[in-house]
Amino acid sequence: MAPLVALIAGWLLARLAGLLGVLALDGWQPALCAGLALMFTLTGVAHFTGRRAEMIAMVPPALPRADLLVTCTGVLELAGAAGLVLPATRPWAAVALALLLLVMFPANVHAARSGLTLGGKPVTPLVPRTVLQVVFLAACAAAAV
C-alpha cells in the first residue's frame, strides 16, 4: 500500500506546488510524473535495503539469479524515476516503467500464491494487487501521453 500512498501523496503535493507557482509542476501531468517518480524511488530503494531478502524470495523459482534480477529491477525503477523528472525523457520513462511493471507482475503473483511477507506483513492478496497494478499502469500511461 505504501507505493499507492506515495503516488497519491506525491501527486497531490506536486499539484499543490504547481498551483502555488512552481512552474515545472504546474499541471496534472507534471504533478502525476512527480508522484510516480516518488513511488518508483520508494520501490526502487527497497530493492537494496532491509526488504531485499523478501524481494528476492518473491522472484518465481523458475527464474535464475533472483538476487541479480532484484538488483536490475531496482536500478531500472530508480532510472525510470529519474527519467520521469525530465520533460524530454518523461514519455519514454513512463512507457519503460509500465513495461517493467508488467514484467515484474509474475513476482507479485508468486508472492501472493506462496503466502510470502514483505516488511513482516503478508503481501497484498492477488486481486487487490492486480487492481493496484492496473492503477499504476494507468498512471504510467497518463504520464506517457
C-alpha positions as YAML, in Angstrom:
chain: A
units: angstrom
residues:
- id: 1
  name: MET
  ca: [0.00, 0.00, 0.00]
- id: 2
  name: ALA
  ca: [2.97, 2.34, 0.55]
- id: 3
  name: PRO
  ca: [3.56, 2.73, -3.22]
- id: 4
  name: LEU
  ca: [-0.05, 3.83, -3.72]
- id: 5
  name: VAL
  ca: [0.23, 6.31, -0.84]
- id: 6
  name: ALA
  ca: [3.48, 7.66, -2.32]
- id: 7
  name: LEU
  ca: [1.88, 8.02, -5.74]
- id: 8
  name: ILE
  ca: [-1.21, 9.85, -4.49]
- id: 9
  name: ALA
  ca: [0.56, 11.99, -1.88]
- id: 10
  name: GLY
  ca: [3.35, 12.87, -4.30]
- id: 11
  name: TRP
  ca: [0.84, 13.78, -6.99]
- id: 12
  name: LEU
  ca: [-1.23, 15.96, -4.66]
- id: 13
  name: LEU
  ca: [1.77, 17.71, -3.12]
- id: 14
  name: ALA
  ca: [3.31, 18.34, -6.53]
- id: 15
  name: ARG
  ca: [-0.01, 19.65, -7.86]
- id: 16
  name: LEU
  ca: [-0.26, 21.98, -4.87]
- id: 17
  name: ALA
  ca: [3.29, 23.20, -5.53]
- id: 18
  name: GLY
  ca: [2.32, 23.82, -9.15]
- id: 19
  name: LEU
  ca: [-0.71, 25.81, -8.10]
- id: 20
  name: LEU
  ca: [1.49, 27.83, -5.74]
- id: 21
  name: GLY
  ca: [3.78, 28.85, -8.58]
- id: 22
  name: VAL
  ca: [6.30, 26.08, -9.20]
- id: 23
  name: LEU
  ca: [6.04, 26.18, -12.99]
- id: 24
  name: ALA
  ca: [7.67, 22.78, -13.55]
- id: 25
  name: LEU
  ca: [4.81, 21.18, -11.60]
- id: 26
  name: ASP
  ca: [2.00, 23.31, -12.98]
- id: 27
  name: GLY
  ca: [-0.50, 20.90, -14.46]
- id: 28
  name: TRP
  ca: [-1.90, 17.49, -13.67]
- id: 29
  name: GLN
  ca: [0.59, 15.59, -15.81]
- id: 30
  name: PRO
  ca: [3.83, 17.04, -14.39]
- id: 31
  name: ALA
  ca: [2.40, 16.51, -10.91]
- id: 32
  name: LEU
  ca: [1.48, 12.93, -11.78]
- id: 33
  name: CYS
  ca: [5.01, 12.34, -13.03]
- id: 34
  name: ALA
  ca: [6.34, 13.68, -9.73]
- id: 35
  name: GLY
  ca: [4.07, 11.28, -7.83]
- id: 36
  name: LEU
  ca: [5.20, 8.38, -10.00]
- id: 37
  name: ALA
  ca: [8.83, 9.39, -9.54]
- id: 38
  name: LEU
  ca: [8.34, 9.35, -5.77]
- id: 39
  name: MET
  ca: [6.63, 5.96, -5.93]
- id: 40
  name: PHE
  ca: [9.33, 4.37, -8.09]
- id: 41
  name: THR
  ca: [12.09, 5.89, -5.96]
- id: 42
  name: LEU
  ca: [10.48, 4.34, -2.88]
- id: 43
  name: THR
  ca: [10.09, 0.94, -4.52]
- id: 44
  name: GLY
  ca: [13.48, 1.09, -6.23]
- id: 45
  name: VAL
  ca: [15.31, 1.84, -2.98]
- id: 46
  name: ALA
  ca: [13.52, -1.10, -1.34]
- id: 47
  name: HIS
  ca: [15.42, -3.43, -3.70]
- id: 48
  name: PHE
  ca: [18.64, -2.52, -1.88]
- id: 49
  name: THR
  ca: [17.60, -2.07, 1.75]
- id: 50
  name: GLY
  ca: [16.10, -4.15, 4.56]
- id: 51
  name: ARG
  ca: [13.44, -5.77, 2.39]
- id: 52
  name: ARG
  ca: [15.87, -7.08, -0.20]
- id: 53
  name: ALA
  ca: [15.75, -10.70, 1.03]
- id: 54
  name: GLU
  ca: [11.96, -10.66, 0.93]
- id: 55
  name: MET
  ca: [12.02, -9.24, -2.59]
- id: 56
  name: ILE
  ca: [14.43, -11.95, -3.70]
- id: 57
  name: ALA
  ca: [12.03, -14.54, -2.29]
- id: 58
  name: MET
  ca: [9.25, -13.05, -4.45]
- id: 59
  name: VAL
  ca: [11.03, -13.95, -7.68]
- id: 60
  name: PRO
  ca: [9.46, -17.07, -9.18]
- id: 61
  name: PRO
  ca: [11.77, -20.08, -8.65]
- id: 62
  name: ALA
  ca: [11.90, -20.82, -12.39]
- id: 63
  name: LEU
  ca: [13.90, -17.62, -12.95]
- id: 64
  name: PRO
  ca: [17.67, -17.76, -12.42]
- id: 65
  name: ARG
  ca: [19.68, -15.42, -10.22]
- id: 66
  name: ALA
  ca: [16.84, -13.88, -8.25]
- id: 67
  name: ASP
  ca: [19.34, -11.61, -6.50]
- id: 68
  name: LEU
  ca: [20.58, -10.19, -9.80]
- id: 69
  name: LEU
  ca: [17.01, -9.73, -11.07]
- id: 70
  name: VAL
  ca: [16.09, -7.78, -7.94]
- id: 71
  name: THR
  ca: [19.18, -5.61, -8.37]
- id: 72
  name: CYS
  ca: [18.42, -4.96, -12.04]
- id: 73
  name: THR
  ca: [14.78, -4.12, -11.45]
- id: 74
  name: GLY
  ca: [15.73, -1.79, -8.61]
- id: 75
  name: VAL
  ca: [18.21, 0.05, -10.83]
- id: 76
  name: LEU
  ca: [15.61, 0.27, -13.60]
- id: 77
  name: GLU
  ca: [12.99, 1.66, -11.21]
- id: 78
  name: LEU
  ca: [15.41, 4.33, -9.99]
- id: 79
  name: ALA
  ca: [16.47, 5.21, -13.54]
- id: 80
  name: GLY
  ca: [12.83, 5.40, -14.59]
- id: 81
  name: ALA
  ca: [12.05, 7.68, -11.65]
- id: 82
  name: ALA
  ca: [14.86, 10.00, -12.73]
- id: 83
  name: GLY
  ca: [13.58, 9.90, -16.30]
- id: 84
  name: LEU
  ca: [10.12, 10.99, -15.17]
- id: 85
  name: VAL
  ca: [11.55, 14.18, -13.71]
- id: 86
  name: LEU
  ca: [12.97, 15.40, -17.02]
- id: 87
  name: PRO
  ca: [10.36, 16.56, -19.54]
- id: 88
  name: ALA
  ca: [12.44, 15.35, -22.51]
- id: 89
  name: THR
  ca: [12.62, 11.76, -21.21]
- id: 90
  name: ARG
  ca: [9.28, 11.66, -19.39]
- id: 91
  name: PRO
  ca: [7.25, 9.78, -22.06]
- id: 92
  name: TRP
  ca: [9.98, 7.18, -22.63]
- id: 93
  name: ALA
  ca: [10.47, 6.66, -18.91]
- id: 94
  name: ALA
  ca: [6.73, 6.24, -18.34]
- id: 95
  name: VAL
  ca: [6.47, 3.62, -21.10]
- id: 96
  name: ALA
  ca: [9.56, 1.80, -19.85]
- id: 97
  name: LEU
  ca: [8.21, 1.75, -16.29]
- id: 98
  name: ALA
  ca: [4.85, 0.42, -17.50]
- id: 99
  name: LEU
  ca: [6.66, -2.40, -19.28]
- id: 100
  name: LEU
  ca: [8.74, -3.04, -16.16]
- id: 101
  name: LEU
  ca: [5.55, -3.30, -14.08]
- id: 102
  name: LEU
  ca: [4.24, -5.92, -16.49]
- id: 103
  name: VAL
  ca: [7.49, -7.88, -16.41]
- id: 104
  name: MET
  ca: [7.61, -7.83, -12.61]
- id: 105
  name: PHE
  ca: [3.97, -8.78, -12.07]
- id: 106
  name: PRO
  ca: [4.68, -12.55, -12.01]
- id: 107
  name: ALA
  ca: [6.76, -11.92, -8.87]
- id: 108
  name: ASN
  ca: [3.67, -10.42, -7.22]
- id: 109
  name: VAL
  ca: [1.59, -13.41, -8.31]
- id: 110
  name: HIS
  ca: [4.20, -15.81, -6.93]
- id: 111
  name: ALA
  ca: [4.40, -13.88, -3.65]
- id: 112
  name: ALA
  ca: [0.63, -13.85, -3.19]
- id: 113
  name: ARG
  ca: [0.21, -17.53, -4.02]
- id: 114
  name: SER
  ca: [3.12, -18.55, -1.80]
- id: 115
  name: GLY
  ca: [1.95, -16.57, 1.23]
- id: 116
  name: LEU
  ca: [5.16, -14.53, 1.43]
- id: 117
  name: THR
  ca: [5.65, -11.47, 3.60]
- id: 118
  name: LEU
  ca: [7.02, -8.02, 2.96]
- id: 119
  name: GLY
  ca: [8.11, -5.97, 5.93]
- id: 120
  name: GLY
  ca: [6.88, -8.72, 8.21]
- id: 121
  name: LYS
  ca: [3.32, -8.45, 6.88]
- id: 122
  name: PRO
  ca: [1.63, -10.71, 4.33]
- id: 123
  name: VAL
  ca: [1.95, -9.43, 0.79]
- id: 124
  name: THR
  ca: [-1.15, -7.88, -0.74]
- id: 125
  name: PRO
  ca: [-3.54, -10.62, -1.91]
- id: 126
  name: LEU
  ca: [-3.69, -11.22, -5.65]
- id: 127
  name: VAL
  ca: [-6.97, -9.47, -6.51]
- id: 128
  name: PRO
  ca: [-6.20, -6.16, -4.72]
- id: 129
  name: ARG
  ca: [-2.63, -6.35, -6.01]
- id: 130
  name: THR
  ca: [-3.91, -6.75, -9.56]
- id: 131
  name: VAL
  ca: [-6.17, -3.71, -9.11]
- id: 132
  name: LEU
  ca: [-3.16, -1.73, -7.81]
- id: 133
  name: GLN
  ca: [-1.16, -2.87, -10.81]
- id: 134
  name: VAL
  ca: [-3.86, -1.54, -13.14]
- id: 135
  name: VAL
  ca: [-3.81, 1.80, -11.29]
- id: 136
  name: PHE
  ca: [-0.02, 2.01, -11.61]
- id: 137
  name: LEU
  ca: [-0.16, 1.09, -15.29]
- id: 138
  name: ALA
  ca: [-2.87, 3.69, -15.91]
- id: 139
  name: ALA
  ca: [-0.76, 6.32, -14.16]
- id: 140
  name: CYS
  ca: [2.23, 5.42, -16.34]
- id: 141
  name: ALA
  ca: [0.05, 5.58, -19.45]
- id: 142
  name: ALA
  ca: [-1.28, 9.01, -18.45]
- id: 143
  name: ALA
  ca: [2.27, 10.20, -17.83]
- id: 144
  name: ALA
  ca: [3.38, 8.93, -21.24]
- id: 145
  name: VAL
  ca: [0.87, 10.88, -23.35]
...
